[in-house]
XYZ file of N, CA and C in Angstrom:
864
model
N -139.001 2.884 69.011
C -137.959 2.448 69.941
C -137.568 3.580 70.878
N -137.299 3.232 72.143
C -136.777 4.208 73.081
C -135.330 4.509 72.720
N -134.995 5.769 72.477
C -133.633 6.070 72.033
C -132.600 5.845 73.122
N -131.417 5.424 72.703
C -130.277 5.341 73.611
C -129.927 6.777 74.018
N -129.493 6.992 75.263
C -129.065 8.341 75.645
C -128.037 8.913 74.676
N -127.878 10.215 74.682
C -127.126 10.909 73.623
C -125.613 10.846 73.792
N -125.105 9.657 74.061
C -123.660 9.479 74.172
C -123.161 8.579 73.060
N -123.889 8.538 71.941
C -123.595 7.561 70.895
C -122.153 7.613 70.415
N -121.508 8.765 70.527
C -120.141 8.887 70.033
C -119.110 8.471 71.084
N -119.545 8.200 72.309
C -118.610 7.863 73.373
C -118.829 6.418 73.826
N -117.775 5.843 74.382
C -117.854 4.475 74.859
C -117.627 4.460 76.369
N -118.699 4.408 77.144
C -118.563 4.422 78.602
C -117.889 3.151 79.094
N -117.298 3.191 80.273
C -116.627 2.001 80.798
C -117.625 0.900 81.114
N -117.155 -0.329 81.081
C -117.985 -1.450 81.507
C -118.252 -1.335 83.007
N -119.299 -1.982 83.501
C -119.584 -1.926 84.937
C -118.390 -2.378 85.764
N -118.255 -1.792 86.945
C -117.157 -2.170 87.820
C -117.192 -3.650 88.150
N -118.366 -4.151 88.438
C -118.573 -5.593 88.583
C -119.815 -5.922 87.776
N -119.633 -6.677 86.710
C -120.673 -6.861 85.702
C -121.553 -8.065 86.030
N -122.823 -7.796 86.292
C -123.793 -8.837 86.596
C -124.599 -9.126 85.336
N -124.337 -10.277 84.718
C -124.945 -10.602 83.439
C -126.022 -11.675 83.586
N -127.124 -11.471 82.890
C -128.190 -12.462 82.851
C -128.005 -13.369 81.651
N -127.695 -14.638 81.887
C -127.385 -15.595 80.822
C -128.640 -15.956 80.039
N -128.605 -15.644 78.741
C -129.766 -15.836 77.861
C -130.989 -15.128 78.450
N -130.734 -14.031 79.126
C -131.760 -13.280 79.829
C -131.781 -13.736 81.273
N -132.674 -14.654 81.572
C -132.748 -15.253 82.909
C -133.212 -16.695 82.708
N -132.355 -17.496 82.108
C -132.747 -18.835 81.641
C -133.292 -19.726 82.745
N -132.808 -19.559 83.955
C -133.294 -20.400 85.040
C -134.718 -20.099 85.442
N -135.225 -18.931 85.025
C -136.529 -18.462 85.483
C -137.570 -18.354 84.381
N -137.126 -18.059 83.153
C -138.024 -17.874 82.012
C -137.372 -18.442 80.751
N -138.156 -18.731 79.716
C -137.586 -19.343 78.502
C -136.420 -18.543 77.933
N -135.336 -19.238 77.642
C -134.081 -18.600 77.263
C -134.167 -17.800 75.967
N -133.387 -16.721 75.926
C -133.241 -15.923 74.704
C -134.589 -15.406 74.176
N -135.477 -15.061 75.088
C -136.767 -14.490 74.707
C -136.900 -13.098 75.317
N -137.828 -12.329 74.797
C -138.061 -10.999 75.370
C -138.464 -11.088 76.840
N -139.385 -11.973 77.240
C -139.714 -12.055 78.666
C -138.506 -12.344 79.557
N -137.594 -13.192 79.084
C -136.399 -13.508 79.876
C -135.500 -12.291 80.023
N -135.382 -11.495 78.958
C -134.559 -10.284 79.027
C -135.171 -9.260 79.986
N -136.478 -9.086 79.907
C -137.131 -8.105 80.775
C -137.070 -8.543 82.240
N -137.154 -9.849 82.473
C -137.012 -10.353 83.846
C -135.619 -10.055 84.380
N -134.608 -10.232 83.538
C -133.239 -9.928 83.955
C -133.100 -8.444 84.298
N -133.719 -7.587 83.500
C -133.682 -6.150 83.797
C -134.383 -5.855 85.126
N -135.511 -6.501 85.335
C -136.239 -6.334 86.603
C -135.359 -6.702 87.790
N -134.512 -7.729 87.597
C -133.656 -8.218 88.678
C -132.359 -7.423 88.827
N -132.163 -6.419 87.969
C -131.046 -5.499 88.169
C -129.738 -5.865 87.504
N -129.770 -6.674 86.460
C -128.511 -6.982 85.778
C -127.915 -5.715 85.166
N -126.614 -5.742 84.972
C -125.947 -4.637 84.277
C -125.699 -4.964 82.813
N -125.814 -6.264 82.461
C -125.638 -6.692 81.071
C -126.612 -7.814 80.744
N -127.221 -7.723 79.569
C -128.042 -8.804 79.034
C -127.169 -9.663 78.126
N -127.037 -10.938 78.450
C -126.258 -11.864 77.628
C -127.217 -12.645 76.752
N -126.838 -12.845 75.473
C -127.742 -13.501 74.527
C -126.957 -14.132 73.385
N -127.651 -14.985 72.619
C -127.045 -15.700 71.495
C -127.715 -15.278 70.199
N -126.918 -15.106 69.153
C -127.458 -14.661 67.868
C -127.265 -15.704 66.780
N -128.317 -15.870 65.980
C -128.275 -16.676 64.768
C -128.837 -15.842 63.625
N -128.759 -16.368 62.409
C -129.268 -15.686 61.227
C -130.237 -16.607 60.495
N -131.381 -16.070 60.094
C -132.377 -16.854 59.368
C -132.035 -16.940 57.880
N -132.802 -17.717 57.161
C -132.589 -17.883 55.716
C -132.687 -16.558 54.984
N -133.579 -15.675 55.463
C -133.760 -14.372 54.811
C -132.919 -13.268 55.449
N -131.875 -13.675 56.171
C -130.885 -12.719 56.643
C -131.252 -11.936 57.879
N -132.263 -12.374 58.613
C -132.662 -11.682 59.839
C -131.832 -12.192 61.014
N -131.396 -11.282 61.877
C -130.652 -11.668 63.079
C -131.647 -11.909 64.203
N -131.642 -13.119 64.749
C -132.582 -13.494 65.802
C -131.845 -14.118 66.967
N -132.553 -14.255 68.079
C -131.953 -14.854 69.260
C -132.259 -16.344 69.318
N -131.215 -17.139 69.483
C -131.336 -18.580 69.705
C -129.963 -19.112 70.065
N -129.919 -20.037 71.002
C -128.656 -20.701 71.301
C -128.383 -21.807 70.281
N -129.397 -22.603 70.029
C -129.227 -23.739 69.127
C -129.454 -23.309 67.681
N -128.816 -24.011 66.724
C -129.000 -23.664 65.316
C -130.282 -24.243 64.717
N -131.073 -24.909 65.552
C -132.305 -25.552 65.097
C -133.346 -25.440 66.206
N -134.557 -25.829 65.900
C -135.593 -25.908 66.926
C -135.259 -27.094 67.825
N -135.071 -26.836 69.113
C -134.573 -27.856 70.038
C -135.725 -28.665 70.633
N -135.775 -29.976 70.361
C -136.869 -30.803 70.880
C -136.944 -30.851 72.403
N -135.845 -30.540 73.079
C -135.824 -30.631 74.538
C -136.738 -29.604 75.205
N -136.906 -28.438 74.564
C -137.715 -27.412 75.231
C -138.461 -26.492 74.265
N -138.641 -26.938 73.032
C -139.365 -26.125 72.056
C -140.374 -26.992 71.311
N -141.440 -26.363 70.820
C -142.544 -27.085 70.208
C -142.823 -26.597 68.798
N -143.458 -27.456 68.003
C -143.897 -27.081 66.673
C -144.984 -26.007 66.755
N -145.218 -25.263 65.682
C -146.301 -24.268 65.690
C -147.648 -24.859 66.095
N -147.847 -26.131 65.825
C -149.093 -26.806 66.203
C -149.190 -27.077 67.694
N -148.070 -26.905 68.408
C -148.034 -27.233 69.824
C -147.564 -28.646 70.093
N -147.325 -29.418 69.043
C -146.867 -30.793 69.202
C -145.354 -30.844 69.396
N -144.899 -32.001 69.878
C -143.472 -32.224 70.087
C -142.720 -32.234 68.750
N -141.453 -31.841 68.807
C -140.581 -31.930 67.633
C -139.947 -33.314 67.633
N -140.246 -34.172 66.640
C -139.606 -35.494 66.603
C -138.091 -35.350 66.470
N -137.371 -36.105 67.263
C -135.907 -36.030 67.243
C -135.365 -36.246 65.830
N -135.983 -37.139 65.089
C -135.482 -37.453 63.752
C -135.764 -36.329 62.742
N -136.577 -35.358 63.126
C -136.935 -34.272 62.211
C -136.172 -32.971 62.465
N -135.217 -33.015 63.396
C -134.506 -31.787 63.778
C -133.890 -31.097 62.567
N -133.346 -31.874 61.635
C -132.682 -31.273 60.477
C -133.646 -30.498 59.588
N -134.932 -30.728 59.753
C -135.931 -29.975 58.987
C -136.094 -28.550 59.519
N -135.613 -28.340 60.726
C -135.887 -27.074 61.402
C -134.616 -26.309 61.748
N -133.667 -26.320 60.833
C -132.449 -25.520 60.985
C -132.807 -24.055 60.715
N -132.471 -23.176 61.627
C -132.891 -21.775 61.537
C -132.364 -21.091 60.279
N -131.147 -21.407 59.899
C -130.531 -20.770 58.736
C -131.186 -21.217 57.429
N -131.991 -22.275 57.518
C -132.683 -22.781 56.333
C -134.161 -22.386 56.322
N -134.570 -21.559 57.283
C -135.969 -21.145 57.397
C -136.080 -19.626 57.398
N -137.112 -19.065 56.740
C -137.347 -17.623 56.847
C -137.830 -17.281 58.257
N -137.554 -16.063 58.698
C -137.888 -15.719 60.082
C -139.381 -15.848 60.373
N -140.243 -15.499 59.441
C -141.681 -15.586 59.695
C -142.109 -17.017 60.017
N -141.387 -18.011 59.513
C -141.660 -19.397 59.878
C -141.101 -19.707 61.269
N -139.893 -19.240 61.526
C -139.260 -19.482 62.831
C -140.116 -18.915 63.952
N -140.676 -17.753 63.724
C -141.451 -17.054 64.766
C -142.676 -17.850 65.212
N -143.137 -18.760 64.392
C -144.354 -19.521 64.704
C -144.114 -20.616 65.734
N -142.861 -21.026 65.935
C -142.572 -22.096 66.892
C -142.720 -21.580 68.319
N -143.242 -22.423 69.185
C -143.456 -22.080 70.594
C -142.229 -22.516 71.386
N -141.499 -21.553 71.934
C -140.246 -21.883 72.620
C -140.341 -21.704 74.139
N -141.588 -21.637 74.658
C -141.695 -21.424 76.096
C -142.726 -22.240 76.842
N -143.485 -23.064 76.137
C -144.584 -23.787 76.795
C -144.224 -25.195 77.254
N -143.083 -25.696 76.820
C -142.707 -27.064 77.178
C -141.839 -27.079 78.428
N -142.181 -27.938 79.371
C -141.385 -28.084 80.591
C -139.973 -28.526 80.237
N -138.998 -27.852 80.839
C -137.587 -28.131 80.576
C -136.971 -28.615 81.876
N -136.676 -29.909 81.964
C -136.284 -30.483 83.248
C -134.953 -29.976 83.775
N -134.117 -29.381 82.899
C -132.857 -28.810 83.386
C -133.097 -27.563 84.227
N -134.247 -26.924 84.010
C -134.553 -25.684 84.725
C -135.978 -25.748 85.260
N -136.172 -26.510 86.351
C -137.520 -26.744 86.871
C -138.222 -25.489 87.380
N -137.465 -24.422 87.672
C -138.089 -23.173 88.138
C -138.564 -22.297 86.982
N -138.261 -22.699 85.766
C -138.591 -21.874 84.605
C -140.107 -21.765 84.442
N -140.593 -20.542 84.382
C -142.024 -20.299 84.197
C -142.411 -20.589 82.750
N -143.445 -21.381 82.563
C -143.884 -21.733 81.221
C -144.779 -20.635 80.645
N -144.563 -20.323 79.378
C -145.393 -19.334 78.692
C -145.218 -19.504 77.194
N -146.223 -19.143 76.444
C -146.104 -19.209 74.993
C -145.343 -17.995 74.506
N -144.213 -18.234 73.862
C -143.401 -17.129 73.358
C -142.581 -17.630 72.168
N -141.845 -16.725 71.541
C -141.174 -17.046 70.277
C -139.711 -16.620 70.317
N -138.968 -17.067 69.312
C -137.593 -16.600 69.140
C -137.664 -15.188 68.544
N -137.190 -14.182 69.261
C -137.340 -12.815 68.775
C -136.197 -12.368 67.874
N -136.471 -11.388 67.053
C -135.409 -10.698 66.336
C -134.583 -9.903 67.333
N -133.311 -9.720 67.038
C -132.456 -8.906 67.887
C -133.032 -7.498 68.034
N -133.559 -6.948 66.967
C -134.097 -5.587 67.040
C -135.287 -5.524 67.994
N -136.090 -6.585 68.053
C -137.217 -6.623 68.988
C -136.716 -6.629 70.437
N -135.654 -7.368 70.673
C -135.077 -7.436 72.023
C -134.553 -6.067 72.453
N -133.837 -5.404 71.562
C -133.304 -4.078 71.892
C -134.443 -3.095 72.144
N -135.430 -3.053 71.261
C -136.544 -2.123 71.424
C -137.289 -2.370 72.731
N -137.562 -3.642 73.029
C -138.295 -3.973 74.249
C -137.487 -3.634 75.499
N -136.195 -3.907 75.457
C -135.337 -3.639 76.611
C -135.197 -2.141 76.854
N -134.984 -1.387 75.783
C -134.847 0.056 75.939
C -136.134 0.693 76.458
N -137.270 0.189 75.969
C -138.558 0.708 76.435
C -138.751 0.403 77.918
N -138.324 -0.794 78.348
C -138.453 -1.184 79.754
C -137.577 -0.292 80.643
N -136.362 -0.046 80.188
C -135.460 0.817 80.957
C -136.057 2.209 81.132
N -136.613 2.738 80.068
C -137.186 4.078 80.136
C -138.406 4.108 81.039
N -139.291 3.143 80.878
C -140.531 3.096 81.656
C -140.250 3.020 83.144
N -139.218 2.271 83.513
C -138.922 2.047 84.928
C -137.766 2.915 85.434
N -137.335 3.849 84.600
C -136.280 4.793 84.990
C -135.036 4.064 85.498
N -134.594 3.085 84.730
C -133.428 2.279 85.086
C -132.205 2.726 84.295
N -131.010 2.503 84.831
C -129.796 2.881 84.096
C -129.590 2.031 82.855
N -128.868 2.576 81.896
C -128.580 1.858 80.662
C -127.793 0.586 80.944
N -128.156 -0.501 80.274
C -127.434 -1.769 80.408
C -126.599 -2.014 79.157
N -125.733 -3.003 79.248
C -124.940 -3.448 78.107
C -125.600 -4.666 77.475
N -125.236 -4.927 76.229
C -125.730 -6.083 75.485
C -124.527 -6.938 75.093
N -124.451 -8.138 75.664
C -123.359 -9.060 75.365
C -123.913 -10.128 74.424
N -123.534 -10.059 73.146
C -124.164 -10.859 72.101
C -123.170 -11.865 71.536
N -123.532 -13.138 71.629
C -122.650 -14.186 71.116
C -122.995 -14.549 69.678
N -121.984 -14.576 68.825
C -122.161 -15.114 67.479
C -122.030 -16.630 67.566
N -123.113 -17.329 67.276
C -123.120 -18.782 67.358
C -122.642 -19.344 66.020
N -121.357 -19.638 65.949
C -120.789 -20.127 64.694
C -119.599 -21.039 64.956
N -119.352 -21.901 63.983
C -118.182 -22.784 63.988
C -117.729 -22.931 62.541
N -116.463 -23.236 62.307
C -116.013 -23.457 60.926
C -116.837 -24.518 60.197
N -117.208 -25.572 60.904
C -117.966 -26.658 60.266
C -119.391 -26.244 59.911
N -119.878 -25.198 60.562
C -121.260 -24.792 60.343
C -121.465 -23.762 59.254
N -120.377 -23.236 58.670
C -120.490 -22.211 57.630
C -121.367 -22.699 56.476
N -122.357 -21.903 56.116
C -123.214 -22.229 54.990
C -124.282 -23.260 55.292
N -124.196 -23.884 56.472
C -125.175 -24.897 56.867
C -126.051 -24.390 58.009
N -125.383 -23.928 59.087
C -126.098 -23.428 60.251
C -126.054 -21.903 60.368
N -125.191 -21.288 59.609
C -125.014 -19.838 59.709
C -124.194 -19.355 58.519
N -124.225 -18.039 58.255
C -123.379 -17.514 57.181
C -121.905 -17.542 57.590
N -121.028 -17.313 56.624
C -119.602 -17.217 56.946
C -119.354 -15.989 57.819
N -118.212 -15.948 58.526
C -117.989 -14.921 59.541
C -118.236 -13.485 59.091
N -117.751 -13.095 57.933
C -117.892 -11.696 57.535
C -119.353 -11.312 57.334
N -120.123 -12.173 56.684
C -121.544 -11.866 56.504
C -122.271 -11.869 57.844
N -121.936 -12.812 58.711
C -122.557 -12.881 60.035
C -122.341 -11.556 60.775
N -121.099 -11.117 60.809
C -120.775 -9.870 61.514
C -121.449 -8.680 60.851
N -121.451 -8.612 59.550
C -122.062 -7.478 58.862
C -123.562 -7.403 59.140
N -124.230 -8.537 59.133
C -125.675 -8.532 59.413
C -125.951 -8.145 60.862
N -125.151 -8.663 61.769
C -125.302 -8.323 63.179
C -125.058 -6.832 63.414
N -123.974 -6.334 62.860
C -123.614 -4.937 63.087
C -124.608 -3.976 62.434
N -125.201 -4.390 61.322
C -126.198 -3.537 60.668
C -127.359 -3.256 61.614
N -127.802 -4.279 62.343
C -128.890 -4.089 63.307
C -128.456 -3.166 64.433
N -127.267 -3.413 64.972
C -126.792 -2.654 66.125
C -126.522 -1.192 65.774
N -126.069 -0.952 64.550
C -125.836 0.429 64.130
C -127.149 1.174 63.959
N -128.141 0.524 63.381
C -129.454 1.160 63.234
C -130.043 1.474 64.611
N -129.861 0.585 65.551
C -130.390 0.785 66.900
C -129.520 1.726 67.741
N -128.368 2.102 67.211
C -127.523 3.117 67.848
C -127.068 2.719 69.257
N -126.677 1.455 69.415
C -126.279 0.996 70.747
C -124.835 0.510 70.814
N -124.030 0.788 69.813
C -122.671 0.250 69.801
C -121.850 0.570 71.050
N -122.007 1.761 71.666
C -121.237 2.007 72.885
C -121.566 1.042 74.016
N -122.690 0.349 73.906
C -123.137 -0.562 74.956
C -123.178 -2.016 74.496
N -122.365 -2.323 73.515
C -122.348 -3.672 72.953
C -121.012 -4.359 73.213
N -121.093 -5.637 73.537
C -119.939 -6.531 73.585
C -120.284 -7.698 72.659
N -119.395 -8.022 71.737
C -119.603 -9.187 70.882
C -118.692 -10.300 71.384
N -119.288 -11.438 71.700
C -118.520 -12.557 72.239
C -118.657 -13.770 71.320
N -117.654 -14.643 71.406
C -117.720 -15.865 70.609
C -116.642 -16.847 71.043
N -116.936 -18.140 70.829
C -115.901 -19.168 70.894
C -115.149 -19.208 69.568
N -115.797 -18.725 68.529
C -115.249 -18.752 67.174
C -114.384 -17.508 66.958
N -113.067 -17.686 66.993
C -112.173 -16.529 66.880
C -112.340 -15.824 65.540
N -112.828 -16.513 64.535
C -112.947 -15.907 63.202
C -113.905 -14.714 63.219
N -115.035 -14.863 63.899
C -115.991 -13.755 63.922
C -115.433 -12.573 64.704
N -114.706 -12.847 65.775
C -114.095 -11.760 66.542
C -112.997 -11.077 65.725
N -112.266 -11.843 64.953
C -111.221 -11.250 64.103
C -111.816 -10.337 63.039
N -112.910 -10.775 62.419
C -113.594 -9.927 61.437
C -114.100 -8.662 62.105
N -114.698 -8.814 63.252
C -115.214 -7.651 63.979
C -114.095 -6.673 64.311
N -112.991 -7.209 64.819
C -111.873 -6.351 65.226
C -111.284 -5.606 64.032
N -111.283 -6.249 62.888
C -110.736 -5.620 61.687
C -111.671 -4.546 61.136
N -112.964 -4.839 61.100
C -113.915 -3.945 60.459
C -114.537 -2.933 61.415
N -114.635 -3.293 62.688
C -115.277 -2.431 63.692
C -114.408 -2.420 64.955
N -113.194 -1.879 64.857
C -112.240 -1.996 65.962
C -112.686 -1.307 67.248
N -113.661 -0.394 67.148
C -114.113 0.312 68.331
C -115.045 -0.526 69.200
N -115.576 -1.604 68.647
C -116.564 -2.412 69.366
C -115.867 -3.394 70.303
N -116.371 -3.501 71.511
C -115.777 -4.385 72.504
C -115.970 -5.855 72.135
N -114.981 -6.667 72.506
C -115.028 -8.094 72.217
C -114.792 -8.913 73.481
N -115.347 -10.131 73.470
C -115.136 -11.068 74.573
C -114.841 -12.440 73.995
N -113.723 -13.015 74.388
C -113.342 -14.343 73.929
C -113.884 -15.388 74.899
N -114.817 -16.199 74.413
C -115.340 -17.300 75.210
C -114.380 -18.480 75.161
N -114.175 -19.124 76.299
C -113.164 -20.177 76.391
C -113.704 -21.359 77.182
N -113.544 -22.546 76.608
C -113.860 -23.768 77.352
C -112.707 -24.763 77.298
N -111.584 -24.364 76.671
C -110.416 -25.244 76.609
C -109.470 -24.969 77.776
N -108.485 -25.825 77.924
C -107.532 -25.682 79.026
C -106.206 -25.086 78.567
N -106.198 -24.478 77.384
C -104.995 -23.786 76.942
C -104.737 -22.569 77.826
N -103.517 -22.104 77.809
C -103.176 -20.934 78.617
C -103.795 -19.682 78.018
N -103.845 -18.635 78.811
C -104.314 -17.338 78.320
C -103.494 -16.917 77.114
N -102.181 -17.068 77.190
C -101.297 -16.654 76.101
C -101.592 -17.433 74.823
N -101.821 -18.724 74.961
C -102.131 -19.544 73.781
C -103.437 -19.102 73.121
N -104.454 -18.857 73.933
C -105.746 -18.459 73.382
C -105.688 -17.062 72.763
N -104.925 -16.162 73.367
C -104.791 -14.817 72.794
C -103.972 -14.852 71.515
N -103.000 -15.741 71.465
C -102.202 -15.865 70.244
C -103.074 -16.348 69.087
N -103.967 -17.290 69.362
C -104.874 -17.765 68.321
C -105.836 -16.655 67.890
N -106.283 -15.864 68.843
C -107.196 -14.766 68.524
C -106.491 -13.690 67.707
N -105.273 -13.351 68.089
C -104.484 -12.397 67.315
C -104.574 -10.959 67.766
N -105.337 -10.687 68.813
C -105.415 -9.337 69.381
C -105.889 -9.449 70.829
N -105.869 -8.343 71.536
C -106.265 -8.343 72.940
C -107.741 -7.978 73.069
N -108.581 -8.896 73.532
C -110.009 -8.595 73.674
C -110.276 -7.751 74.914
N -111.454 -7.203 74.982
C -111.864 -6.444 76.171
C -112.057 -7.380 77.351
N -112.652 -8.539 77.060
C -113.035 -9.496 78.102
C -112.550 -10.885 77.725
N -112.110 -11.619 78.721
C -111.781 -13.042 78.593
C -112.840 -13.769 79.407
N -113.583 -14.687 78.767
C -114.760 -15.267 79.412
C -114.688 -16.793 79.403
N -114.053 -17.359 80.421
C -113.912 -18.822 80.466
C -115.032 -19.493 81.264
N -115.158 -20.800 81.070
C -115.939 -21.637 81.977
C -115.437 -21.330 83.394
N -116.365 -21.139 84.322
C -115.952 -20.701 85.667
C -115.010 -21.686 86.346
N -115.068 -22.957 85.958
C -114.190 -23.947 86.580
C -112.738 -23.784 86.158
N -112.484 -22.971 85.131
C -111.115 -22.722 84.661
C -110.454 -21.529 85.362
N -111.206 -20.831 86.202
C -110.671 -19.637 86.865
C -109.641 -20.021 87.926
N -108.475 -19.386 87.860
C -107.435 -19.533 88.884
C -106.872 -18.150 89.194
N -106.256 -17.980 90.364
C -105.615 -16.695 90.668
C -104.580 -16.308 89.614
N -103.840 -17.280 89.105
C -102.808 -16.991 88.108
C -103.428 -16.467 86.811
N -104.531 -17.063 86.391
C -105.220 -16.596 85.184
C -105.717 -15.165 85.364
N -106.316 -14.901 86.504
C -106.819 -13.557 86.774
C -105.686 -12.533 86.749
N -104.583 -12.879 87.388
C -103.451 -11.956 87.424
C -102.902 -11.700 86.027
N -102.774 -12.764 85.245
C -102.227 -12.621 83.890
C -103.136 -11.769 83.017
N -104.431 -11.985 83.103
C -105.378 -11.198 82.305
C -105.386 -9.742 82.749
N -105.425 -9.515 84.042
C -105.460 -8.147 84.558
C -104.181 -7.390 84.218
N -103.069 -8.107 84.167
C -101.808 -7.465 83.773
C -101.868 -6.941 82.337
N -102.724 -7.564 81.531
C -102.887 -7.143 80.142
C -104.063 -6.181 79.968
N -104.704 -5.822 81.075
C -105.843 -4.918 81.001
C -107.116 -5.584 80.522
N -107.194 -6.909 80.640
C -108.362 -7.670 80.188
C -109.241 -8.014 81.387
N -110.537 -7.771 81.259
C -111.483 -8.179 82.290
C -111.774 -9.672 82.170
N -112.041 -10.321 83.283
C -112.354 -11.746 83.298
C -113.762 -11.936 83.851
N -114.653 -12.471 83.001
C -116.053 -12.671 83.387
C -116.439 -14.105 83.041
N -116.503 -14.980 84.035
C -116.757 -16.400 83.777
C -118.235 -16.736 83.588
N -118.464 -17.886 82.972
C -119.801 -18.450 82.777
C -119.790 -19.901 83.253
N -120.925 -20.545 83.418
C -122.209 -20.010 83.807
C -122.339 -20.355 85.280
N -122.409 -19.356 86.137
C -122.263 -19.531 87.581
C -123.649 -19.513 88.217
N -124.091 -20.680 88.684
C -125.486 -20.818 89.090
C -125.716 -21.094 90.569
N -124.682 -20.953 91.380
C -124.893 -21.089 92.827
C -124.295 -19.872 93.531
N -124.949 -19.470 94.591
C -124.476 -18.320 95.354
C -123.091 -18.581 95.936
N -122.847 -19.814 96.354
C -121.537 -20.162 96.927
C -120.423 -19.947 95.899
N -120.643 -20.403 94.657
C -119.632 -20.211 93.618
C -119.471 -18.736 93.268
N -120.570 -18.007 93.244
C -120.497 -16.567 92.973
C -119.621 -15.871 94.010
N -119.855 -16.190 95.258
C -119.081 -15.568 96.335
C -117.605 -15.926 96.231
N -117.329 -17.182 95.943
C -115.943 -17.644 95.817
C -115.225 -16.911 94.693
N -115.878 -16.817 93.541
C -115.259 -16.176 92.380
C -115.076 -14.678 92.599
N -116.024 -14.063 93.264
C -115.881 -12.637 93.530
C -114.703 -12.380 94.453
N -114.537 -13.237 95.445
C -113.383 -13.094 96.343
C -112.071 -13.287 95.596
N -112.066 -14.164 94.602
C -110.856 -14.394 93.811
C -110.487 -13.179 92.963
N -111.481 -12.367 92.611
C -111.182 -11.145 91.868
C -111.686 -11.088 90.444
N -112.706 -11.917 90.103
C -113.281 -11.807 88.761
C -113.961 -10.448 88.601
N -114.197 -10.057 87.359
C -114.758 -8.735 87.062
C -116.255 -8.753 86.807
N -116.853 -9.920 86.957
C -118.281 -10.050 86.755
C -118.663 -11.506 86.720
N -119.947 -11.765 86.513
C -120.466 -13.123 86.492
C -121.547 -13.232 85.423
N -121.673 -14.419 84.856
C -122.765 -14.727 83.941
C -123.544 -15.874 84.571
N -124.858 -15.674 84.780
C -125.648 -16.677 85.489
C -127.034 -16.837 84.883
N -127.534 -18.080 84.949
C -128.914 -18.364 84.568
C -129.887 -17.849 85.621
N -129.362 -17.533 86.806
C -130.207 -17.133 87.935
C -129.795 -15.748 88.449
N -130.087 -14.707 87.681
C -129.712 -13.361 88.139
C -130.456 -12.923 89.398
N -131.472 -13.683 89.810
C -132.137 -13.394 91.084
C -131.193 -13.589 92.262
N -130.111 -14.357 92.066
C -129.144 -14.580 93.149
C -128.249 -13.369 93.378
N -128.180 -12.471 92.405
C -127.261 -11.339 92.515
C -127.598 -10.425 93.679
N -128.872 -10.250 93.982
C -129.251 -9.372 95.091
C -128.682 -9.890 96.406
N -128.733 -11.201 96.585
C -128.173 -11.791 97.787
C -126.655 -11.672 97.794
N -126.035 -11.792 96.627
C -124.580 -11.640 96.503
C -124.163 -10.255 96.937
N -124.930 -9.244 96.521
C -124.592 -7.866 96.839
C -124.711 -7.578 98.339
N -125.591 -8.321 99.028
C -125.786 -8.099 100.458
C -124.650 -8.685 101.284
N -124.027 -9.745 100.747
C -122.979 -10.455 101.508
C -121.653 -9.678 101.523
């Protein structure tokens, strides 16, 4: 692995305006894969955004869904995943060596018609970090951040993922070995995982994902502490929300912003960054 620069004991500030590649570059390459992450780096993102799950044998891997998704993933044989068989392919019920055999990039995904098709797999988090760090070094690029979502819900404990404390411990074990904690943000809709993280690893940055219409105060009260980042659906952004968050020293980085017009509008409003499936649009944003 390419080593992180020798600032492991320090926590540098987040980018002034954070350009994040959602699931790497989902609009252009298969989501949550090494090729998608490297494409995002090529396009100049300052943060790689990704989703984490845990396999049956305790490996931390990248995937948004808790199962093999029939919409854009294939069986190891290359055949379609029957909708009625989805429950057979829950990631938390499969060892990683089995998960790795599924093809997650060769099937056309109509939601993202520009996505380049290629045979690829769900990678381990450690593979993503190693590949990304090697790419940065090879191309003499500045260090990026890693924004990692814990994909969990109370109803999914023990079925789709481990309980919050084990989830966080397994995730953090990888990140500590890779020595990248100064460049990590852990995000979640599930306040439980963020609470465990804040209690056990208070130095690590957190981001509260939000899709509800509760006030900032209500959501922070449920969380129980002040996160580094507040990350709502972009349609929930208002000047009042931005002002309230900034008054508390919280950055606001909305998701998932996929048009240049919306990016420009949100930047003018004063958001602190963007999360997009199309990080190729960022270059045009910077020119405007």
